[in-house]
PDB file of C-alpha atoms in Angstrom:
ATOM      1  CA  MET A   1      51.536 -18.680-107.224  1.00  0.00           C
ATOM      2  CA  ASP A   2      48.186 -16.672-107.272  1.00  0.00           C
ATOM      3  CA  THR A   3      48.386 -16.198-103.525  1.00  0.00           C
ATOM      4  CA  THR A   4      51.902 -14.858-103.859  1.00  0.00           C
ATOM      5  CA  LEU A   5      51.000 -12.418-106.618  1.00  0.00           C
ATOM      6  CA  SER A   6      48.035 -11.231-104.666  1.00  0.00           C
ATOM      7  CA  ILE A   7      50.159 -10.379-101.554  1.00  0.00           C
ATOM      8  CA  ILE A   8      52.776  -8.678-103.810  1.00  0.00           C
ATOM      9  CA  ASN A   9      50.116  -6.591-105.450  1.00  0.00           C
ATOM     10  CA  SER A  10      48.431  -5.723-102.089  1.00  0.00           C
ATOM     11  CA  SER A  11      51.685  -4.665-100.523  1.00  0.00           C
ATOM     12  CA  ARG A  12      51.950  -1.948-103.178  1.00  0.00           C
ATOM     13  CA  PHE A  13      48.839  -0.249-101.735  1.00  0.00           C
ATOM     14  CA  GLN A  14      49.576  -1.158 -97.984  1.00  0.00           C
ATOM     15  CA  VAL A  15      48.252   1.456 -95.605  1.00  0.00           C
ATOM     16  CA  SER A  16      50.821   3.290 -93.520  1.00  0.00           C
ATOM     17  CA  GLU A  17      48.586   4.179 -90.349  1.00  0.00           C
ATOM     18  CA  PHE A  18      45.348   3.329 -88.714  1.00  0.00           C
ATOM     19  CA  ILE A  19      42.423   5.535 -87.954  1.00  0.00           C
ATOM     20  CA  LEU A  20      40.488   4.989 -84.703  1.00  0.00           C
ATOM     21  CA  MET A  21      36.936   5.889 -85.484  1.00  0.00           C
ATOM     22  CA  GLY A  22      35.643   5.695 -81.879  1.00  0.00           C
ATOM     23  CA  LEU A  23      32.434   4.073 -80.776  1.00  0.00           C
ATOM     24  CA  PRO A  24      30.605   2.630 -83.716  1.00  0.00           C
ATOM     25  CA  GLY A  25      27.224   3.949 -84.395  1.00  0.00           C
ATOM     26  CA  ILE A  26      27.325   6.922 -82.088  1.00  0.00           C
ATOM     27  CA  HIS A  27      30.261   8.956 -83.536  1.00  0.00           C
ATOM     28  CA  GLU A  28      28.219  12.109 -83.479  1.00  0.00           C
ATOM     29  CA  TRP A  29      27.699  12.346 -79.694  1.00  0.00           C
ATOM     30  CA  GLN A  30      30.405  10.012 -78.319  1.00  0.00           C
ATOM     31  CA  HIS A  31      32.333  13.126 -77.102  1.00  0.00           C
ATOM     32  CA  TRP A  32      29.696  13.452 -74.341  1.00  0.00           C
ATOM     33  CA  LEU A  33      31.180  10.347 -72.738  1.00  0.00           C
ATOM     34  CA  SER A  34      34.542  12.044 -72.410  1.00  0.00           C
ATOM     35  CA  LEU A  35      33.697  13.806 -69.091  1.00  0.00           C
ATOM     36  CA  PRO A  36      32.596  10.749 -67.114  1.00  0.00           C
ATOM     37  CA  LEU A  37      35.534   8.819 -68.605  1.00  0.00           C
ATOM     38  CA  ALA A  38      37.991  11.526 -67.653  1.00  0.00           C
ATOM     39  CA  LEU A  39      36.583  11.652 -64.108  1.00  0.00           C
ATOM     40  CA  ILE A  40      36.928   7.887 -63.673  1.00  0.00           C
ATOM     41  CA  TYR A  41      40.399   7.941 -65.066  1.00  0.00           C
ATOM     42  CA  THR A  42      41.402  10.815 -62.729  1.00  0.00           C
ATOM     43  CA  LEU A  43      39.821   8.879 -59.815  1.00  0.00           C
ATOM     44  CA  ALA A  44      41.772   5.696 -60.793  1.00  0.00           C
ATOM     45  CA  LEU A  45      44.992   7.673 -60.904  1.00  0.00           C
ATOM     46  CA  GLY A  46      44.552   9.438 -57.708  1.00  0.00           C
ATOM     47  CA  ALA A  47      43.197   6.381 -55.773  1.00  0.00           C
ATOM     48  CA  ASN A  48      45.992   4.003 -56.849  1.00  0.00           C
ATOM     49  CA  LEU A  49      48.773   6.572 -56.200  1.00  0.00           C
ATOM     50  CA  LEU A  50      47.297   7.009 -52.689  1.00  0.00           C
ATOM     51  CA  ILE A  51      47.368   3.276 -52.155  1.00  0.00           C
ATOM     52  CA  LEU A  52      51.127   3.192 -53.337  1.00  0.00           C
ATOM     53  CA  ILE A  53      52.149   6.078 -51.092  1.00  0.00           C
ATOM     54  CA  THR A  54      50.311   4.815 -47.968  1.00  0.00           C
ATOM     55  CA  ILE A  55      51.765   1.395 -48.288  1.00  0.00           C
ATOM     56  CA  GLN A  56      55.250   2.864 -48.898  1.00  0.00           C
ATOM     57  CA  ARG A  57      55.034   5.108 -45.761  1.00  0.00           C
ATOM     58  CA  GLU A  58      53.333   2.898 -43.294  1.00  0.00           C
ATOM     59  CA  PRO A  59      55.702   0.187 -41.806  1.00  0.00           C
ATOM     60  CA  SER A  60      52.526  -1.798 -40.611  1.00  0.00           C
ATOM     61  CA  LEU A  61      51.510  -2.317 -44.199  1.00  0.00           C
ATOM     62  CA  HIS A  62      54.858  -3.782 -45.217  1.00  0.00           C
ATOM     63  CA  GLN A  63      53.267  -7.264 -45.426  1.00  0.00           C
ATOM     64  CA  PRO A  64      52.978  -9.663 -48.444  1.00  0.00           C
ATOM     65  CA  MET A  65      49.203  -8.955 -48.826  1.00  0.00           C
ATOM     66  CA  TYR A  66      49.852  -5.158 -49.188  1.00  0.00           C
ATOM     67  CA  HIS A  67      52.905  -5.760 -51.472  1.00  0.00           C
ATOM     68  CA  PHE A  68      50.505  -7.471 -53.808  1.00  0.00           C
ATOM     69  CA  LEU A  69      47.985  -4.694 -53.432  1.00  0.00           C
ATOM     70  CA  GLY A  70      50.648  -2.199 -54.406  1.00  0.00           C
ATOM     71  CA  ILE A  71      51.633  -4.232 -57.525  1.00  0.00           C
ATOM     72  CA  LEU A  72      47.952  -4.392 -58.431  1.00  0.00           C
ATOM     73  CA  ALA A  73      47.848  -0.547 -58.149  1.00  0.00           C
ATOM     74  CA  VAL A  74      50.701  -0.194 -60.420  1.00  0.00           C
ATOM     75  CA  VAL A  75      49.218  -2.472 -62.974  1.00  0.00           C
ATOM     76  CA  ASP A  76      45.881  -0.657 -62.700  1.00  0.00           C
ATOM     77  CA  ILE A  77      47.537   2.655 -63.477  1.00  0.00           C
ATOM     78  CA  GLY A  78      49.371   1.087 -66.412  1.00  0.00           C
ATOM     79  CA  LEU A  79      46.147  -0.490 -67.727  1.00  0.00           C
ATOM     80  CA  ALA A  80      44.103   2.727 -67.581  1.00  0.00           C
ATOM     81  CA  THR A  81      46.951   4.957 -68.804  1.00  0.00           C
ATOM     82  CA  THR A  82      47.497   2.623 -71.825  1.00  0.00           C
ATOM     83  CA  ILE A  83      44.089   3.568 -73.352  1.00  0.00           C
ATOM     84  CA  MET A  84      42.543   6.633 -71.753  1.00  0.00           C
ATOM     85  CA  PRO A  85      44.767   9.427 -72.961  1.00  0.00           C
ATOM     86  CA  LYS A  86      44.284   8.372 -76.640  1.00  0.00           C
ATOM     87  CA  ILE A  87      40.593   7.906 -76.143  1.00  0.00           C
ATOM     88  CA  LEU A  88      40.113  11.338 -74.650  1.00  0.00           C
ATOM     89  CA  ALA A  89      42.310  12.807 -77.499  1.00  0.00           C
ATOM     90  CA  ILE A  90      39.851  11.221 -79.959  1.00  0.00           C
ATOM     91  CA  PHE A  91      36.909  12.520 -78.300  1.00  0.00           C
ATOM     92  CA  TRP A  92      38.251  16.123 -77.531  1.00  0.00           C
ATOM     93  CA  PHE A  93      40.635  16.831 -80.376  1.00  0.00           C
ATOM     94  CA  ASP A  94      39.538  14.288 -83.095  1.00  0.00           C
ATOM     95  CA  ALA A  95      43.003  12.833 -82.974  1.00  0.00           C
ATOM     96  CA  LYS A  96      42.120   9.661 -84.698  1.00  0.00           C
ATOM     97  CA  VAL A  97      45.329   8.632 -86.412  1.00  0.00           C
ATOM     98  CA  ILE A  98      47.653   6.165 -84.715  1.00  0.00           C
ATOM     99  CA  SER A  99      50.740   4.760 -86.256  1.00  0.00           C
ATOM    100  CA  PHE A 100      51.447   1.071 -86.793  1.00  0.00           C
ATOM    101  CA  PRO A 101      54.054   0.906 -84.001  1.00  0.00           C
ATOM    102  CA  GLN A 102      51.839   2.831 -81.539  1.00  0.00           C
ATOM    103  CA  CYS A 103      48.804   0.652 -82.404  1.00  0.00           C
ATOM    104  CA  PHE A 104      50.784  -2.608 -81.965  1.00  0.00           C
ATOM    105  CA  ALA A 105      52.411  -1.434 -78.749  1.00  0.00           C
ATOM    106  CA  GLN A 106      48.894  -0.660 -77.396  1.00  0.00           C
ATOM    107  CA  ILE A 107      47.735  -4.224 -78.431  1.00  0.00           C
ATOM    108  CA  TYR A 108      50.771  -5.630 -76.233  1.00  0.00           C
ATOM    109  CA  ALA A 109      50.161  -3.276 -73.403  1.00  0.00           C
ATOM    110  CA  ILE A 110      46.422  -3.954 -73.055  1.00  0.00           C
ATOM    111  CA  ASN A 111      46.837  -7.787 -73.210  1.00  0.00           C
ATOM    112  CA  SER A 112      49.748  -7.735 -70.947  1.00  0.00           C
ATOM    113  CA  PHE A 113      48.267  -5.597 -68.115  1.00  0.00           C
ATOM    114  CA  MET A 114      45.083  -7.608 -68.309  1.00  0.00           C
ATOM    115  CA  CYS A 115      47.033 -10.853 -67.993  1.00  0.00           C
ATOM    116  CA  MET A 116      49.148  -9.168 -65.211  1.00  0.00           C
ATOM    117  CA  GLU A 117      46.035  -8.195 -63.299  1.00  0.00           C
ATOM    118  CA  SER A 118      44.655 -11.685 -63.521  1.00  0.00           C
ATOM    119  CA  GLY A 119      47.996 -12.993 -62.312  1.00  0.00           C
ATOM    120  CA  ILE A 120      48.064 -10.695 -59.349  1.00  0.00           C
ATOM    121  CA  PHE A 121      44.566 -11.803 -58.388  1.00  0.00           C
ATOM    122  CA  LEU A 122      45.721 -15.299 -58.383  1.00  0.00           C
ATOM    123  CA  CYS A 123      48.762 -14.555 -56.218  1.00  0.00           C
ATOM    124  CA  MET A 124      46.435 -12.728 -53.667  1.00  0.00           C
ATOM    125  CA  ALA A 125      44.040 -15.693 -53.768  1.00  0.00           C
ATOM    126  CA  VAL A 126      47.097 -18.026 -52.870  1.00  0.00           C
ATOM    127  CA  ASP A 127      48.150 -15.487 -50.142  1.00  0.00           C
ATOM    128  CA  ARG A 128      44.640 -15.769 -48.531  1.00  0.00           C
ATOM    129  CA  TYR A 129      44.558 -19.516 -48.837  1.00  0.00           C
ATOM    130  CA  VAL A 130      47.828 -20.002 -47.139  1.00  0.00           C
ATOM    131  CA  ALA A 131      46.864 -17.398 -44.426  1.00  0.00           C
ATOM    132  CA  ILE A 132      43.556 -19.039 -43.694  1.00  0.00           C
ATOM    133  CA  CYS A 133      44.269 -22.774 -44.323  1.00  0.00           C
ATOM    134  CA  TYR A 134      47.845 -22.883 -42.951  1.00  0.00           C
ATOM    135  CA  PRO A 135      48.124 -19.982 -40.534  1.00  0.00           C
ATOM    136  CA  LEU A 136      50.993 -21.341 -38.546  1.00  0.00           C
ATOM    137  CA  GLN A 137      53.243 -21.906 -41.798  1.00  0.00           C
ATOM    138  CA  TYR A 138      52.254 -18.550 -43.305  1.00  0.00           C
ATOM    139  CA  SER A 139      55.123 -16.509 -42.266  1.00  0.00           C
ATOM    140  CA  SER A 140      57.611 -19.111 -43.441  1.00  0.00           C
ATOM    141  CA  ILE A 141      55.780 -19.696 -46.847  1.00  0.00           C
ATOM    142  CA  VAL A 142      54.613 -16.217 -47.919  1.00  0.00           C
ATOM    143  CA  THR A 143      57.857 -14.158 -47.454  1.00  0.00           C
ATOM    144  CA  GLU A 144      59.256 -11.138 -49.350  1.00  0.00           C
ATOM    145  CA  VAL A 145      61.351 -13.504 -51.553  1.00  0.00           C
ATOM    146  CA  PHE A 146      58.073 -15.370 -52.401  1.00  0.00           C
ATOM    147  CA  VAL A 147      56.340 -12.116 -53.383  1.00  0.00           C
ATOM    148  CA  ILE A 148      59.380 -11.266 -55.552  1.00  0.00           C
ATOM    149  CA  LYS A 149      59.486 -14.711 -57.124  1.00  0.00           C
ATOM    150  CA  VAL A 150      55.805 -14.862 -58.079  1.00  0.00           C
ATOM    151  CA  THR A 151      55.700 -11.278 -59.282  1.00  0.00           C
ATOM    152  CA  VAL A 152      58.824 -11.778 -61.580  1.00  0.00           C
ATOM    153  CA  SER A 153      57.227 -15.117 -62.801  1.00  0.00           C
ATOM    154  CA  MET A 154      53.997 -13.392 -63.678  1.00  0.00           C
ATOM    155  CA  MET A 155      55.970 -10.587 -65.615  1.00  0.00           C
ATOM    156  CA  LEU A 156      57.909 -13.195 -67.539  1.00  0.00           C
ATOM    157  CA  ARG A 157      54.760 -15.298 -68.331  1.00  0.00           C
ATOM    158  CA  ASN A 158      53.209 -12.170 -69.818  1.00  0.00           C
ATOM    159  CA  VAL A 159      56.243 -11.079 -71.815  1.00  0.00           C
ATOM    160  CA  LEU A 160      56.560 -14.474 -73.283  1.00  0.00           C
ATOM    161  CA  LEU A 161      52.888 -15.357 -74.010  1.00  0.00           C
ATOM    162  CA  THR A 162      51.706 -11.839 -74.935  1.00  0.00           C
ATOM    163  CA  ILE A 163      54.365 -10.647 -77.257  1.00  0.00           C
ATOM    164  CA  PRO A 164      53.365 -12.953 -80.158  1.00  0.00           C
ATOM    165  CA  LEU A 165      50.056 -11.058 -80.434  1.00  0.00           C
ATOM    166  CA  PRO A 166      51.453  -7.787 -81.757  1.00  0.00           C
ATOM    167  CA  ILE A 167      54.192  -9.702 -83.671  1.00  0.00           C
ATOM    168  CA  LEU A 168      51.555 -11.722 -85.511  1.00  0.00           C
ATOM    169  CA  ALA A 169      49.323  -8.652 -86.055  1.00  0.00           C
ATOM    170  CA  ALA A 170      52.344  -6.663 -87.586  1.00  0.00           C
ATOM    171  CA  GLN A 171      52.918  -9.683 -90.098  1.00  0.00           C
ATOM    172  CA  ARG A 172      49.498  -9.290 -91.611  1.00  0.00           C
ATOM    173  CA  HIS A 173      48.978  -7.238 -94.825  1.00  0.00           C
ATOM    174  CA  TYR A 174      46.796  -4.113 -94.415  1.00  0.00           C
ATOM    175  CA  CYS A 175      46.304  -3.258 -98.052  1.00  0.00           C
ATOM    176  CA  SER A 176      43.043  -1.265 -98.246  1.00  0.00           C
ATOM    177  CA  ARG A 177      41.079  -0.544 -95.104  1.00  0.00           C
ATOM    178  CA  ASN A 178      42.656   1.343 -92.211  1.00  0.00           C
ATOM    179  CA  GLU A 179      39.597   2.505 -90.253  1.00  0.00           C
ATOM    180  CA  ILE A 180      39.344   0.704 -87.024  1.00  0.00           C
ATOM    181  CA  ASP A 181      35.651   0.833 -85.724  1.00  0.00           C
ATOM    182  CA  ASN A 182      36.911   1.129 -82.119  1.00  0.00           C
ATOM    183  CA  CYS A 183      38.523   3.733 -79.819  1.00  0.00           C
ATOM    184  CA  LEU A 184      41.492   1.539 -78.930  1.00  0.00           C
ATOM    185  CA  CYS A 185      43.643  -0.895 -80.814  1.00  0.00           C
ATOM    186  CA  SER A 186      42.203  -4.297 -79.698  1.00  0.00           C
ATOM    187  CA  ASN A 187      43.807  -7.177 -81.413  1.00  0.00           C
ATOM    188  CA  LEU A 188      40.648  -8.597 -83.093  1.00  0.00           C
ATOM    189  CA  SER A 189      39.635  -5.104 -84.296  1.00  0.00           C
ATOM    190  CA  VAL A 190      42.929  -4.577 -85.951  1.00  0.00           C
ATOM    191  CA  ILE A 191      43.566  -7.836 -87.534  1.00  0.00           C
ATOM    192  CA  SER A 192      39.939  -7.849 -89.002  1.00  0.00           C
ATOM    193  CA  LEU A 193      41.211  -5.162 -91.452  1.00  0.00           C
ATOM    194  CA  ALA A 194      43.923  -7.516 -92.851  1.00  0.00           C
ATOM    195  CA  CYS A 195      43.745  -8.688 -96.420  1.00  0.00           C
ATOM    196  CA  ASP A 196      45.292 -12.038 -95.740  1.00  0.00           C
ATOM    197  CA  ASP A 197      44.459 -15.082 -93.476  1.00  0.00           C
ATOM    198  CA  ILE A 198      44.214 -14.255 -89.886  1.00  0.00           C
ATOM    199  CA  THR A 199      43.257 -17.780 -88.675  1.00  0.00           C
ATOM    200  CA  ILE A 200      46.487 -17.995 -86.574  1.00  0.00           C
ATOM    201  CA  ASN A 201      45.921 -14.607 -85.006  1.00  0.00           C
ATOM    202  CA  ARG A 202      42.370 -15.600 -83.876  1.00  0.00           C
ATOM    203  CA  PHE A 203      43.574 -18.852 -82.635  1.00  0.00           C
ATOM    204  CA  TYR A 204      46.317 -17.437 -80.527  1.00  0.00           C
ATOM    205  CA  GLN A 205      44.108 -14.767 -78.994  1.00  0.00           C
ATOM    206  CA  LEU A 206      41.599 -17.496 -78.038  1.00  0.00           C
ATOM    207  CA  ALA A 207      44.424 -19.714 -76.656  1.00  0.00           C
ATOM    208  CA  LEU A 208      45.987 -16.873 -74.718  1.00  0.00           C
ATOM    209  CA  ALA A 209      42.542 -16.050 -73.122  1.00  0.00           C
ATOM    210  CA  TRP A 210      41.825 -19.752 -72.229  1.00  0.00           C
ATOM    211  CA  VAL A 211      45.431 -20.522 -71.001  1.00  0.00           C
ATOM    212  CA  VAL A 212      46.186 -17.449 -69.016  1.00  0.00           C
ATOM    213  CA  VAL A 213      42.861 -15.800 -67.945  1.00  0.00           C
ATOM    214  CA  GLY A 214      40.966 -18.975 -67.891  1.00  0.00           C
ATOM    215  CA  GLY A 215      43.744 -20.818 -66.047  1.00  0.00           C
ATOM    216  CA  ASP A 216      44.102 -18.087 -63.484  1.00  0.00           C
ATOM    217  CA  MET A 217      40.334 -17.882 -62.966  1.00  0.00           C
ATOM    218  CA  GLY A 218      40.075 -21.662 -62.466  1.00  0.00           C
ATOM    219  CA  LEU A 219      42.877 -21.712 -59.845  1.00  0.00           C
ATOM    220  CA  VAL A 220      41.416 -18.508 -58.059  1.00  0.00           C
ATOM    221  CA  PHE A 221      38.074 -20.091 -57.660  1.00  0.00           C
ATOM    222  CA  THR A 222      39.697 -23.386 -56.569  1.00  0.00           C
ATOM    223  CA  SER A 223      41.609 -21.553 -53.820  1.00  0.00           C
ATOM    224  CA  TYR A 224      38.479 -19.929 -52.569  1.00  0.00           C
ATOM    225  CA  ALA A 225      36.531 -23.124 -52.679  1.00  0.00           C
ATOM    226  CA  LEU A 226      39.235 -24.650 -50.410  1.00  0.00           C
ATOM    227  CA  ILE A 227      39.192 -21.602 -48.188  1.00  0.00           C
ATOM    228  CA  ILE A 228      35.403 -21.719 -47.694  1.00  0.00           C
ATOM    229  CA  ARG A 229      35.632 -25.425 -46.958  1.00  0.00           C
ATOM    230  CA  SER A 230      38.298 -24.852 -44.473  1.00  0.00           C
ATOM    231  CA  VAL A 231      36.431 -21.947 -42.895  1.00  0.00           C
ATOM    232  CA  MET A 232      33.244 -23.931 -42.529  1.00  0.00           C
ATOM    233  CA  ARG A 233      35.022 -26.489 -40.399  1.00  0.00           C
ATOM    234  CA  LEU A 234      35.771 -23.990 -37.838  1.00  0.00           C
ATOM    235  CA  ASN A 235      33.725 -24.324 -34.580  1.00  0.00           C
ATOM    236  CA  SER A 236      33.503 -20.589 -33.788  1.00  0.00           C
ATOM    237  CA  SER A 237      31.020 -18.273 -35.539  1.00  0.00           C
ATOM    238  CA  GLU A 238      33.173 -15.389 -34.805  1.00  0.00           C
ATOM    239  CA  ALA A 239      36.212 -17.034 -36.472  1.00  0.00           C
ATOM    240  CA  ILE A 240      34.296 -17.761 -39.517  1.00  0.00           C
ATOM    241  CA  SER A 241      33.054 -14.188 -39.737  1.00  0.00           C
ATOM    242  CA  LYS A 242      36.631 -12.896 -39.305  1.00  0.00           C
ATOM    243  CA  ALA A 243      38.011 -15.169 -41.957  1.00  0.00           C
ATOM    244  CA  LEU A 244      35.452 -14.407 -44.386  1.00  0.00           C
ATOM    245  CA  ASN A 245      35.706 -10.723 -43.867  1.00  0.00           C
ATOM    246  CA  THR A 246      39.462 -10.998 -44.473  1.00  0.00           C
ATOM    247  CA  CYS A 247      38.731 -12.393 -48.009  1.00  0.00           C
ATOM    248  CA  SER A 248      35.565 -10.396 -48.894  1.00  0.00           C
ATOM    249  CA  SER A 249      37.072  -7.261 -50.468  1.00  0.00           C
ATOM    250  CA  HIS A 250      39.471  -9.469 -52.651  1.00  0.00           C
ATOM    251  CA  LEU A 251      36.618 -11.754 -53.561  1.00  0.00           C
ATOM    252  CA  ILE A 252      34.325  -8.823 -54.675  1.00  0.00           C
ATOM    253  CA  LEU A 253      37.000  -7.488 -56.919  1.00  0.00           C
ATOM    254  CA  ILE A 254      37.758 -11.039 -58.406  1.00  0.00           C
ATOM    255  CA  LEU A 255      34.092 -11.673 -59.207  1.00  0.00           C
ATOM    256  CA  PHE A 256      33.751  -8.206 -60.861  1.00  0.00           C
ATOM    257  CA  PHE A 257      36.969  -8.627 -62.950  1.00  0.00           C
ATOM    258  CA  TYR A 258      36.148 -12.056 -64.324  1.00  0.00           C
ATOM    259  CA  THR A 259      32.412 -11.462 -64.707  1.00  0.00           C
ATOM    260  CA  ALA A 260      33.194  -8.328 -66.745  1.00  0.00           C
ATOM    261  CA  ILE A 261      35.646 -10.383 -68.874  1.00  0.00           C
ATOM    262  CA  VAL A 262      32.898 -12.800 -69.682  1.00  0.00           C
ATOM    263  CA  VAL A 263      30.351 -10.166 -70.378  1.00  0.00           C
ATOM    264  CA  VAL A 264      32.687  -8.272 -72.829  1.00  0.00           C
ATOM    265  CA  SER A 265      33.358 -11.530 -74.617  1.00  0.00           C
ATOM    266  CA  VAL A 266      29.692 -12.391 -75.018  1.00  0.00           C
ATOM    267  CA  THR A 267      28.760  -9.027 -76.235  1.00  0.00           C
ATOM    268  CA  HIS A 268      31.632  -8.889 -78.654  1.00  0.00           C
ATOM    269  CA  LEU A 269      30.335 -12.121 -80.280  1.00  0.00           C
ATOM    270  CA  ALA A 270      26.712 -10.922 -80.484  1.00  0.00           C
ATOM    271  CA  ARG A 271      26.908  -7.124 -81.412  1.00  0.00           C
ATOM    272  CA  GLY A 272      23.351  -7.009 -82.894  1.00  0.00           C
ATOM    273  CA  ARG A 273      21.756  -3.599 -83.267  1.00  0.00           C
ATOM    274  CA  PHE A 274      24.013  -1.814 -80.834  1.00  0.00           C
ATOM    275  CA  PRO A 275      27.674  -2.306 -81.964  1.00  0.00           C
ATOM    276  CA  PHE A 276      28.898   0.338 -79.700  1.00  0.00           C
ATOM    277  CA  ILE A 277      28.018  -1.668 -76.605  1.00  0.00           C
ATOM    278  CA  PRO A 278      30.912  -4.209 -76.601  1.00  0.00           C
ATOM    279  CA  VAL A 279      33.467  -1.422 -77.483  1.00  0.00           C
ATOM    280  CA  LEU A 280      32.184   0.696 -74.639  1.00  0.00           C
ATOM    281  CA  LEU A 281      32.143  -2.286 -72.216  1.00  0.00           C
ATOM    282  CA  ASN A 282      35.793  -3.092 -73.256  1.00  0.00           C
ATOM    283  CA  VAL A 283      36.775   0.493 -72.485  1.00  0.00           C
ATOM    284  CA  MET A 284      34.918   0.546 -69.121  1.00  0.00           C
ATOM    285  CA  HIS A 285      36.552  -2.816 -68.210  1.00  0.00           C
ATOM    286  CA  SER A 286      39.872  -1.147 -68.618  1.00  0.00           C
ATOM    287  CA  VAL A 287      39.221   1.960 -66.556  1.00  0.00           C
ATOM    288  CA  ILE A 288      36.465   0.900 -63.966  1.00  0.00           C
ATOM    289  CA  PRO A 289      38.506  -1.772 -62.013  1.00  0.00           C
ATOM    290  CA  PRO A 290      41.478   0.515 -61.544  1.00  0.00           C
ATOM    291  CA  ALA A 291      39.083   2.982 -60.005  1.00  0.00           C
ATOM    292  CA  LEU A 292      37.130   0.357 -58.094  1.00  0.00           C
ATOM    293  CA  ASN A 293      39.892  -1.646 -56.649  1.00  0.00           C
ATOM    294  CA  PRO A 294      41.280   1.043 -54.305  1.00  0.00           C
ATOM    295  CA  MET A 295      37.985   2.060 -53.021  1.00  0.00           C
ATOM    296  CA  VAL A 296      36.844  -1.507 -52.182  1.00  0.00           C
ATOM    297  CA  TYR A 297      40.059  -2.050 -50.265  1.00  0.00           C
ATOM    298  CA  ALA A 298      39.906   1.334 -48.623  1.00  0.00           C
ATOM    299  CA  LEU A 299      36.306   0.801 -47.389  1.00  0.00           C
ATOM    300  CA  ARG A 300      36.888  -2.864 -46.195  1.00  0.00           C
ATOM    301  CA  THR A 301      40.401  -2.915 -44.899  1.00  0.00           C
ATOM    302  CA  ARG A 302      40.889  -1.178 -41.532  1.00  0.00           C
ATOM    303  CA  GLU A 303      44.619  -0.991 -41.755  1.00  0.00           C
ATOM    304  CA  LEU A 304      44.495   0.865 -45.069  1.00  0.00           C
ATOM    305  CA  ARG A 305      41.901   3.266 -43.690  1.00  0.00           C
ATOM    306  CA  VAL A 306      44.127   4.166 -40.865  1.00  0.00           C
ATOM    307  CA  GLY A 307      47.072   4.682 -43.160  1.00  0.00           C
ATOM    308  CA  PHE A 308      45.001   6.897 -45.423  1.00  0.00           C
ATOM    309  CA  GLN A 309      43.993   8.951 -42.289  1.00  0.00           C
ATOM    310  CA  ARG A 310      47.602   9.369 -41.201  1.00  0.00           C
ATOM    311  CA  LEU A 311      48.632  10.346 -44.600  1.00  0.00           C
ATOM    312  CA  LEU A 312      46.049  12.909 -45.048  1.00  0.00           C
ATOM    313  CA  GLY A 313      46.481  14.228 -41.493  1.00  0.00           C
ATOM    314  CA  LEU A 314      43.011  13.007 -40.305  1.00  0.00           C
ATOM    315  CA  ASP A 315      44.057  10.605 -37.567  1.00  0.00           C
ATOM    316  CA  GLU A 316      43.962  13.153 -34.851  1.00  0.00           C
ATOM    317  CA  ASN A 317      40.392  14.393 -35.891  1.00  0.00           C
ATOM    318  CA  VAL A 318      39.185  10.858 -36.032  1.00  0.00           C
ATOM    319  CA  SER A 319      40.481   9.781 -32.771  1.00  0.00           C
ATOM    320  CA  ARG A 320      38.871  12.929 -31.124  1.00  0.00           C
ATOM    321  CA  LYS A 321      35.617  11.833 -32.487  1.00  0.00           C
TER     322      LYS A 321
END
């Protein structure tokens, strides 16, 4: 009875919008970070659009591995665009107010794109596993239909498993505080302002991280363990080098992506004297991988480099050299 009355009373004073305060502890000079963040965001958009256009125009890149890379580019653009325009608006124009629907939509988009990126990394790991461990069956296993099926499966998984996060957050009562000590609507930052019990919200966030991202990470590293075991059985050092070089760019990005997730999680639990660090790391983790992924693939994948040169009209100059 007392609980019901408290909820009714609190609903009379329920806030109608959130205020994103920015980076905690450094509000006075956080705007200086806007320039490097804007440059990284521009680089991420430009590089991923270049990847998409190159894959679409080059018939030699119409292969499953590059289809997955194209999907990763779309996800990277979506992830960076979900947060960066609002962050830059906060830093440049002091546009801190965000409505409830926009905030909950951002919670959904951030988690959905993160899970999708993790899922695409898993698909790419499976692709490399089949290509190296079962090369003769590769063309019959990893087909365009296979790419479509696994992509749709990942999208459905994200829709079904991620949608409860904003729904549960929207069901909480925000009766007094509405200032989010963050520059984006992260689920934990938002629900920490609620006046009622948020145990189920925290539990579901943790379960989602373990089941989706943790499960993907376990399967990815299992795939690469099997790949390395298979490669080491080869008698030719040249074949070993070629096989490892094929996986190197993908493995670099996977290690960076999952290592960053672990670092962000650990720093969030131990904020200490510098509370802005986990928030800044969370922002960087949403914008650096989208900028880094195309560059790593461009530098380490010959077919993509050739495609870029043709797209930019540099192939003749390169051939002359």
